[in-house]
């Protein structure tokens, strides 16, 4: 959801705070892009703001036309609207007296608080819950004379989720933040300090960071960082070093972040595999700090995740059940806790999330732990909330994923979940060491094979361009190809805004085949002819059935699988590989297709409409 940046510095040129904040917003724009704004405070005790509806470029144009004075402290915000339409007035910051506030999240009791403030004579310019917070803070500051204490007092009154940053004209060397169920990370500089929704906000300036705990207030001056809880009692952050640099968060010559991130995938998978084996070749997952005897005794795994991350979990289910003989359920995180799931201390819950901040997944993690389950998180973003609230974490090493639609995170999530499956198989004795070594070898061969698929990208792109006016595309897959089909459909929906649906190929005859008419485009992910039983021939029959009814068939099949040729209008080849490894290849043409078709339609593939990268509200 919204992106937040804060900066305070000692010996900076006066223009630096605005520069830092605008650059941070540029890197965070993927979090929300329906309006943006900044507030600056200078030593002369002047508070100024600028805010604009629309993408960040509108704010940048406004700042060019109406330059702001120099400053010592600055806060900035890029919004994904919850309360109030995305207009200039509703954009953050919101000002009350000498205070400016920005906010990520939703204040659920804002109506009650607003009524109280109205009765006290307050007037409001916007429809937002955030302006209520600004008014409360102004009153608390007037009473307490200290911005941090005022923030503590207000934070205790708010219900819902929030990250708040505030500046006050009377204290130009101070930025105060607070967080409750919403992300905030501190960047540690030299004579300057930073805050951001994630480390991308300040990665160009420092890689030293401080992870904050739940319900904490943090006060930055150029030379100090003070953390307390909401009562003002001292608290500690956890220092960490960000393991990627600013270049990783740049487009690097690509026309979009999504194009770059699709191309990053061989590296993302290789990095996720790196350093996971000991000297004897056995799999070592140091981060899995859950007691081994407990892992041996679990009788069920439940994967909780949303969207693409859930499809990664769905792929992993096939592998983990096959390797470990443990039942695996995959549950959308937002459904999980509302249906009274049967989980207990014998259940291992695996939470998968790129951002580590998805509120639905976080709430499901909390619910699982309340039921006595251990939670292992598979997460990409260091310093995020889900790993901190889980019993163990397995980081994917995909690097920053900036495009809103997930690509390299998906492949690295499957990779990490497979590592977990192999680790459990090793621990529980389901596989012999040489079998584990062979499967690890298969995984290690995947980056080169993914590269081979990428080398053939132009064919997919050509076909995608030729189909730019297609109104609807269906996706069929079977076994591990089924979640890949679902992911292919999701990518096309969110990037190209066209109807797209994924089905299990075996389900076709139970209903979806009624959708097939002359010219209906259908992707079919064909299982390996060397794979399970007769799956290959069953899917070939499916292609025949839909082709006979007029479908335009786009077939993803292994090199050398000539059985598909008579029934395919287009064939996209992937290298031969074991069945369980194939999702890491088969999804790549689907990502390329969606990205190219959306680009051909003139759409912004990095920032699709109505979406935000990190969904921090329920
Ligand atoms: C789709 C997409 C979303 C996310 C989902 C979970 O391209 O990006 O479906 O996968 O919102 O996000 P994380 O992984 O951050 O929990």
XYZ file of C-alpha atoms in Angstrom, residues 1-564:
564
model
C 0.000 0.000 0.000
C 1.278 3.548 0.585
C 4.994 4.323 0.511
C 6.541 6.434 3.247
C 9.914 8.218 3.464
C 11.413 10.385 6.192
C 14.752 12.173 6.383
C 16.634 14.394 8.795
C 20.229 15.568 8.303
C 22.785 17.810 10.010
C 25.221 19.248 7.486
C 23.384 18.821 4.298
C 22.888 21.353 1.587
C 19.400 22.695 2.179
C 18.032 20.945 -0.875
C 19.090 17.470 0.228
C 16.064 16.527 2.360
C 13.695 17.071 -0.553
C 16.026 15.247 -2.953
C 16.318 12.260 -0.605
C 12.592 12.071 -0.082
C 11.722 12.408 -3.779
C 14.260 9.749 -4.702
C 12.893 7.498 -1.960
C 9.356 8.036 -3.266
C 10.491 7.148 -6.756
C 11.788 3.835 -5.440
C 8.636 3.255 -3.387
C 6.141 4.299 -6.039
C 5.363 0.636 -6.696
C 3.589 0.617 -3.317
C 0.895 3.056 -4.430
C 0.635 5.616 -7.155
C -2.601 7.532 -7.047
C -1.156 10.664 -5.421
C 2.038 11.864 -3.748
C 3.200 14.630 -1.456
C 6.014 16.006 0.708
C 6.377 18.213 3.778
C 9.579 20.071 4.682
C 10.678 21.829 7.850
C 13.532 24.360 7.884
C 15.608 25.881 10.684
C 13.604 29.063 10.372
C 10.636 27.099 11.717
C 8.688 27.111 8.477
C 6.607 24.112 7.432
C 5.790 23.783 3.742
C 3.995 21.079 1.788
C 3.323 20.127 -1.819
C 0.976 17.360 -2.976
C -0.595 16.224 -6.190
C -3.070 13.613 -7.399
C -1.728 11.070 -9.907
C 1.716 9.576 -10.286
C 4.857 10.980 -8.724
C 5.752 12.786 -11.928
C 2.847 15.197 -11.271
C 4.360 16.127 -7.914
C 7.809 16.509 -9.497
C 6.305 18.888 -12.105
C 4.604 20.849 -9.327
C 7.925 21.163 -7.450
C 9.643 22.373 -10.628
C 6.964 25.006 -11.131
C 6.850 25.986 -7.449
C 10.204 25.220 -5.789
C 10.105 24.745 -2.029
C 12.586 26.438 0.340
C 15.545 24.515 1.842
C 14.959 22.284 4.863
C 16.505 20.147 7.588
C 13.816 17.491 7.763
C 11.386 16.082 5.241
C 8.668 13.456 4.931
C 7.127 12.121 1.734
C 4.255 9.856 0.777
C 2.998 7.970 -2.241
C -0.617 6.899 -1.794
C -2.902 3.972 -2.493
C -6.265 5.448 -1.530
C -8.383 3.921 1.216
C -10.376 6.813 2.792
C -11.269 9.451 0.223
C -10.750 9.622 -3.538
C -7.262 10.140 -4.983
C -7.423 13.953 -5.216
C -4.925 16.740 -4.423
C -6.765 17.509 -1.175
C -6.841 13.910 0.039
C -3.166 13.383 -0.825
C -0.760 13.254 2.120
C 0.781 15.045 4.044
C -2.080 16.394 6.123
C -1.404 19.483 8.171
C -2.833 20.638 11.477
C -1.302 23.860 12.788
C 2.476 23.397 12.663
C 2.341 19.606 12.264
C 2.408 17.578 9.049
C 1.565 13.856 9.028
C 1.747 11.020 6.513
C 0.134 7.638 7.021
C 0.041 4.118 5.644
C -2.856 1.949 6.794
C -6.411 2.468 7.976
C -7.569 4.081 11.226
C -10.674 2.053 11.909
C -12.042 4.239 14.739
C -11.556 7.443 12.760
C -15.282 8.297 12.698
C -15.485 8.321 16.513
C -12.286 10.355 16.778
C -13.457 12.773 14.094
C -16.775 13.349 15.876
C -14.885 14.113 19.061
C -12.622 16.589 17.225
C -15.564 18.246 15.462
C -17.253 18.726 18.836
C -14.037 20.383 19.970
C -14.221 22.874 17.078
C -11.823 21.212 14.629
C -12.387 21.728 10.910
C -11.285 19.319 8.191
C -10.193 19.889 4.622
C -10.053 16.270 3.421
C -12.098 13.081 3.714
C -9.155 11.112 5.081
C -8.625 9.294 8.356
C -5.092 10.739 8.337
C -6.233 14.308 8.844
C -7.931 13.118 12.041
C -4.535 11.863 13.218
C -2.909 15.212 12.338
C -5.489 17.053 14.410
C -5.057 14.685 17.340
C -1.281 15.083 17.163
C -1.495 18.884 17.091
C -3.642 18.823 20.230
C -1.392 16.287 21.988
C 1.683 18.372 21.127
C 0.047 21.512 22.494
C -0.590 19.619 25.731
C 2.712 17.737 26.085
C 5.221 19.997 24.262
C 7.104 16.994 22.821
C 6.542 15.379 19.414
C 7.559 11.850 20.475
C 5.338 11.943 23.565
C 2.506 13.334 21.467
C 2.961 10.467 18.983
C 2.851 7.897 21.822
C -0.337 9.442 23.179
C -2.046 9.432 19.791
C -0.840 5.944 18.825
C -2.517 4.576 21.955
C -5.854 5.956 20.806
C -5.800 4.586 17.257
C -7.402 1.327 16.193
C -6.612 -0.365 12.864
C -3.242 -0.388 11.159
C -0.807 2.449 10.767
C 2.617 3.694 10.038
C 2.753 7.409 10.781
C 5.505 9.951 10.245
C 5.264 13.490 11.571
C 7.298 16.696 11.529
C 6.661 19.873 13.522
C 7.799 23.357 12.547
C 9.079 24.048 16.084
C 11.501 21.061 16.030
C 13.188 21.219 12.621
C 15.767 18.536 13.498
C 13.249 15.843 14.349
C 11.132 13.302 12.461
C 8.955 10.977 14.534
C 7.460 7.695 13.323
C 5.093 5.114 14.793
C 4.043 1.709 13.592
C 1.293 -0.749 14.358
C 0.773 -3.679 11.974
C 2.253 -1.707 9.104
C 5.849 -1.505 7.850
C 8.546 0.986 8.862
C 12.323 0.553 8.685
C 15.047 2.964 9.826
C 18.158 3.729 7.744
C 21.254 4.684 9.739
C 23.484 7.357 8.215
C 26.327 9.542 9.363
C 24.966 12.881 10.561
C 21.682 11.932 8.901
C 19.005 9.302 9.409
C 16.201 7.899 7.308
C 12.886 6.106 7.555
C 11.021 4.198 4.885
C 8.268 1.670 4.275
C 11.080 -0.548 3.098
C 14.806 -0.271 2.614
C 14.431 0.734 -1.051
C 13.533 4.202 0.282
C 17.083 4.883 1.462
C 19.266 2.243 -0.191
C 21.035 4.900 -2.297
C 22.374 6.446 0.936
C 22.959 3.646 3.411
C 22.778 -0.127 3.709
C 22.785 -0.025 7.520
C 19.253 -0.434 8.790
C 17.234 -0.967 11.922
C 14.218 -3.250 12.033
C 11.518 -1.984 14.385
C 9.244 -4.096 16.542
C 5.483 -3.962 16.738
C 3.863 -0.927 18.412
C 6.944 1.248 18.554
C 7.629 4.953 18.219
C 10.945 6.044 16.718
C 12.445 9.514 16.931
C 15.129 10.537 14.454
C 17.495 13.461 14.768
C 20.605 13.822 12.576
C 22.692 12.108 15.285
C 20.312 9.845 17.139
C 17.666 7.192 16.767
C 15.486 6.602 19.829
C 12.976 3.776 19.985
C 10.216 3.402 22.574
C 6.981 1.511 22.925
C 3.665 3.368 22.837
C 3.937 4.126 26.583
C 7.298 5.834 26.048
C 9.303 3.011 27.689
C 12.690 2.414 25.972
C 12.704 -0.310 23.314
C 15.258 -1.757 20.909
C 15.363 -2.145 17.151
C 17.373 -4.931 15.479
C 20.274 -3.734 13.336
C 20.863 -5.435 9.970
C 22.735 -4.769 6.754
C 20.850 -4.709 3.472
C 22.407 -7.291 1.145
C 21.656 -5.560 -2.166
C 22.591 -2.151 -3.458
C 20.895 0.737 -5.218
C 21.737 -0.599 -8.688
C 19.618 -3.690 -7.989
C 16.601 -1.409 -7.618
C 17.187 0.372 -10.945
C 15.894 -0.568 -14.385
C 19.418 -1.025 -15.739
C 18.546 -0.148 -19.349
C 15.368 -2.283 -19.538
C 12.150 -0.620 -20.726
C 10.393 -1.713 -17.511
C 11.209 -3.250 -14.133
C 9.080 -6.217 -15.129
C 11.192 -6.919 -18.223
C 14.282 -6.729 -16.033
C 12.853 -8.899 -13.293
C 11.810 -11.593 -15.769
C 15.388 -11.586 -17.026
C 16.734 -11.664 -13.446
C 15.105 -15.037 -12.838
C 18.057 -17.371 -13.448
C 20.027 -15.310 -10.923
C 17.144 -15.170 -8.440
C 16.857 -18.974 -8.429
C 20.645 -19.459 -8.274
C 20.955 -16.997 -5.372
C 18.132 -18.682 -3.480
C 19.981 -22.005 -3.777
C 23.346 -20.552 -2.785
C 25.030 -21.622 0.428
C 22.399 -24.129 1.485
C 24.611 -27.225 1.676
C 27.231 -28.256 4.254
C 30.675 -29.740 3.577
C 29.220 -33.261 3.391
C 26.754 -32.134 0.710
C 23.765 -32.413 3.048
C 21.188 -29.679 2.914
C 21.662 -27.112 5.700
C 18.964 -24.566 6.367
C 20.506 -22.559 9.184
C 17.573 -20.226 9.337
C 15.112 -23.021 10.153
C 15.333 -22.614 13.895
C 12.438 -24.930 14.679
C 13.354 -27.876 16.849
C 14.269 -30.890 14.683
C 12.298 -33.357 16.790
C 9.250 -31.173 16.305
C 9.763 -31.092 12.552
C 10.003 -34.881 12.603
C 6.698 -35.144 14.428
C 4.535 -32.812 12.322
C 1.667 -34.568 10.596
C 0.499 -31.800 8.273
C 1.778 -28.727 6.474
C -0.485 -25.792 5.718
C 0.758 -23.172 3.285
C -0.778 -19.722 3.722
C -0.242 -17.011 1.128
C -2.049 -14.775 -1.357
C -2.021 -14.358 -5.125
C 1.145 -15.434 -6.873
C 2.731 -16.530 -3.585
C -0.207 -18.905 -3.055
C 0.362 -20.399 -6.520
C 4.009 -20.962 -5.559
C 2.697 -22.811 -2.496
C 0.354 -24.806 -4.706
C 3.305 -25.922 -6.865
C 5.297 -26.824 -3.737
C 2.443 -29.001 -2.445
C 3.029 -31.491 -5.269
C 6.741 -31.712 -4.496
C 6.575 -31.792 -0.703
C 3.847 -34.433 -0.593
C 5.783 -36.548 -3.086
C 9.122 -36.207 -1.295
C 8.026 -36.180 2.355
C 4.725 -38.070 2.364
C 3.191 -35.348 4.558
C -0.209 -33.947 3.579
C 0.089 -30.333 2.422
C -2.872 -27.967 2.279
C -2.647 -24.637 0.479
C -4.909 -21.954 1.826
C -5.496 -18.372 0.758
C -4.397 -16.431 3.833
C -7.515 -14.239 3.905
C -9.784 -17.307 4.037
C -7.653 -19.206 6.537
C -8.407 -17.586 9.845
C -12.081 -16.977 9.134
C -12.973 -20.626 8.623
C -11.742 -22.010 11.941
C -8.986 -24.150 10.393
C -7.890 -27.348 12.079
C -4.254 -26.652 12.907
C -2.363 -27.435 16.084
C 1.140 -28.075 17.448
C 1.565 -30.973 15.008
C 0.988 -28.649 12.018
C 3.799 -26.760 10.329
C 2.400 -23.595 8.812
C 4.432 -22.169 5.930
C 3.723 -18.505 5.158
C 4.935 -17.404 1.724
C 5.265 -13.698 0.957
C 7.538 -11.607 -1.242
C 6.984 -8.405 0.711
C 6.748 -9.971 4.156
C 4.075 -7.362 4.851
C 0.866 -8.724 3.293
C -1.694 -8.072 6.006
C -3.873 -11.095 5.144
C -0.854 -13.372 5.474
C 0.369 -11.687 8.650
C -3.038 -12.125 10.303
C -3.076 -15.793 9.263
C 0.421 -16.226 10.759
C -0.808 -14.807 14.060
C -3.884 -17.025 14.008
C -1.787 -20.145 13.321
C 0.567 -19.369 16.197
C -2.375 -18.811 18.535
C -3.485 -22.368 17.679
C -0.061 -23.668 18.747
C 1.375 -24.239 15.264
C 4.951 -23.363 14.397
C 5.192 -20.938 11.497
C 7.996 -20.914 8.976
C 8.056 -17.902 6.671
C 9.403 -17.908 3.114
C 10.011 -14.213 2.498
C 12.073 -12.000 0.189
C 12.204 -8.703 2.076
C 14.542 -8.368 5.045
C 13.344 -6.212 7.916
C 9.681 -6.997 7.171
C 7.030 -8.031 9.668
C 6.089 -11.626 8.750
C 9.580 -13.108 9.409
C 9.780 -11.242 12.704
C 6.479 -12.732 13.843
C 7.250 -16.260 12.630
C 9.183 -19.034 14.381
C 11.655 -19.353 11.530
C 12.373 -17.820 8.168
C 13.813 -19.048 4.900
C 14.752 -16.019 2.826
C 14.449 -16.096 -0.925
C 17.287 -14.110 -2.445
C 15.485 -12.632 -5.428
C 16.673 -9.080 -4.736
C 14.234 -6.190 -4.816
C 11.087 -6.835 -6.854
C 9.807 -3.440 -7.949
C 7.253 -4.249 -10.673
C 3.902 -4.667 -8.986
C 3.195 -8.010 -10.662
C 5.350 -10.739 -9.197
C 7.750 -12.686 -11.442
C 11.156 -13.508 -9.986
C 9.635 -13.786 -6.515
C 7.428 -16.641 -7.800
C 10.380 -18.672 -9.053
C 12.429 -18.067 -5.936
C 9.462 -18.942 -3.693
C 9.084 -22.293 -5.459
C 12.836 -22.825 -5.096
C 12.831 -22.035 -1.368
C 9.746 -24.188 -0.753
C 11.451 -27.061 -2.595
C 14.524 -26.623 -0.373
C 12.245 -26.844 2.630
C 10.652 -30.015 1.240
C 14.042 -31.623 0.671
C 15.203 -30.558 4.129
C 12.157 -32.214 5.711
C 12.675 -35.333 3.584
C 16.295 -35.457 4.789
C 15.366 -34.883 8.419
C 12.531 -37.363 8.471
C 14.438 -39.970 6.512
C 12.016 -40.075 3.568
C 14.900 -39.857 1.130
C 18.420 -41.227 1.154
C 21.268 -38.675 1.039
C 22.074 -39.608 -2.573
C 18.460 -39.027 -3.564
C 18.514 -35.590 -1.906
C 21.794 -34.817 -3.686
C 20.264 -35.806 -7.021
C 17.206 -33.593 -6.490
C 19.439 -30.690 -5.407
C 21.429 -31.255 -8.587
C 18.204 -30.998 -10.606
C 17.383 -27.718 -8.883
C 20.871 -26.369 -9.513
C 20.495 -27.126 -13.215
C 17.411 -24.908 -13.428
C 18.966 -21.416 -13.738
C 20.684 -22.415 -17.008
C 17.438 -23.937 -18.311
C 15.455 -20.806 -17.371
C 18.055 -18.840 -19.327
C 17.400 -21.061 -22.344
C 13.684 -20.196 -22.175
C 14.584 -16.498 -21.931
C 16.844 -16.821 -24.949
C 13.735 -17.778 -26.939
C 11.720 -14.807 -25.652
C 11.367 -13.075 -29.008
C 9.046 -15.753 -30.380
C 6.690 -15.352 -27.398
C 6.831 -11.570 -27.718
C 5.993 -11.680 -31.421
C 2.941 -13.829 -30.772
C 1.880 -11.577 -27.866
C 2.111 -8.469 -30.053
C 0.012 -10.137 -32.739
C -2.665 -10.866 -30.104
C -2.889 -7.382 -28.600
C -6.627 -7.158 -29.379
C -7.496 -10.571 -27.964
C -10.442 -10.195 -25.564
C -9.924 -13.379 -23.554
C -7.312 -16.071 -22.980
C -7.746 -19.381 -21.144
C -4.919 -21.362 -19.545
C -4.932 -25.123 -19.031
C -2.487 -27.177 -17.025
C -2.376 -30.412 -15.158
C -0.471 -31.573 -12.034
C 2.197 -28.873 -11.394
C 1.083 -27.272 -14.652
C -2.256 -26.375 -13.018
C -0.932 -23.697 -10.622
C 1.266 -22.481 -13.483
C -1.907 -22.017 -15.564
C -3.488 -20.059 -12.702
C -0.399 -17.864 -12.472
C -0.359 -17.284 -16.247
C -3.988 -16.127 -16.090
C -3.310 -13.844 -13.123
C -0.380 -12.198 -14.903
C -2.491 -11.483 -17.982
C -5.449 -10.117 -15.989
C -3.413 -7.761 -13.877
C -1.110 -6.487 -16.634
C -3.297 -6.426 -19.741
C -6.749 -6.010 -18.131
C -8.300 -8.752 -20.241
C -10.356 -11.725 -19.240
C -8.071 -14.628 -18.409
C -8.820 -17.825 -16.527
C -6.790 -20.832 -15.536
C -8.207 -24.351 -15.284
C -7.020 -27.806 -14.408
C -7.039 -29.477 -17.825
C -8.932 -32.459 -16.427
C -11.739 -30.122 -15.370
C -12.325 -28.978 -18.943
C -15.019 -31.536 -19.701
C -16.804 -30.701 -16.426
C -17.777 -27.226 -17.639
C -15.138 -24.854 -18.982
C -15.150 -26.488 -22.418
C -18.438 -24.619 -22.991
C -16.334 -21.445 -23.261
C -14.513 -22.720 -26.327
C -15.648 -21.172 -29.575
C -13.997 -20.213 -32.847
C -10.793 -18.272 -32.208
C -10.772 -18.565 -28.378
C -7.095 -18.357 -27.371
C -6.006 -21.165 -25.040
C -2.563 -21.722 -23.554
C -1.920 -25.363 -22.741
C 0.971 -26.417 -20.520
C 1.870 -29.905 -21.629
C 3.460 -32.256 -19.076
C 6.648 -34.058 -19.986
C 6.091 -37.215 -22.078
C 8.646 -38.820 -19.734
C 6.594 -37.845 -16.657
C 3.794 -39.457 -14.713
C 1.653 -42.234 -16.142
C -0.495 -41.079 -18.997
C -0.774 -37.393 -18.115
C 0.977 -36.334 -21.290
C -1.412 -38.179 -23.575
C -4.437 -36.952 -21.586
C -3.393 -33.343 -22.089
C -2.740 -33.978 -25.786
C -6.326 -35.263 -25.971
C -7.493 -32.029 -24.294
C -5.707 -29.991 -26.957
C -7.414 -32.052 -29.657
C -10.808 -31.529 -28.007
C -10.525 -27.747 -27.839
C -8.903 -27.464 -31.276
C -11.810 -29.397 -32.754
C -14.117 -26.716 -31.320
C -12.190 -23.840 -32.874
C -9.682 -22.884 -30.153
C -6.488 -21.098 -31.100
C -3.956 -23.225 -29.229
C -0.736 -21.853 -27.729
C 1.205 -24.821 -26.466
C 4.088 -24.908 -23.999
C 5.916 -28.192 -24.466
C 9.300 -29.769 -23.895
C 11.972 -29.806 -26.564
C 11.505 -32.939 -28.636
C 7.826 -33.436 -27.783
C 6.533 -33.712 -31.342
C 3.183 -35.192 -30.334
C 1.901 -31.634 -29.820
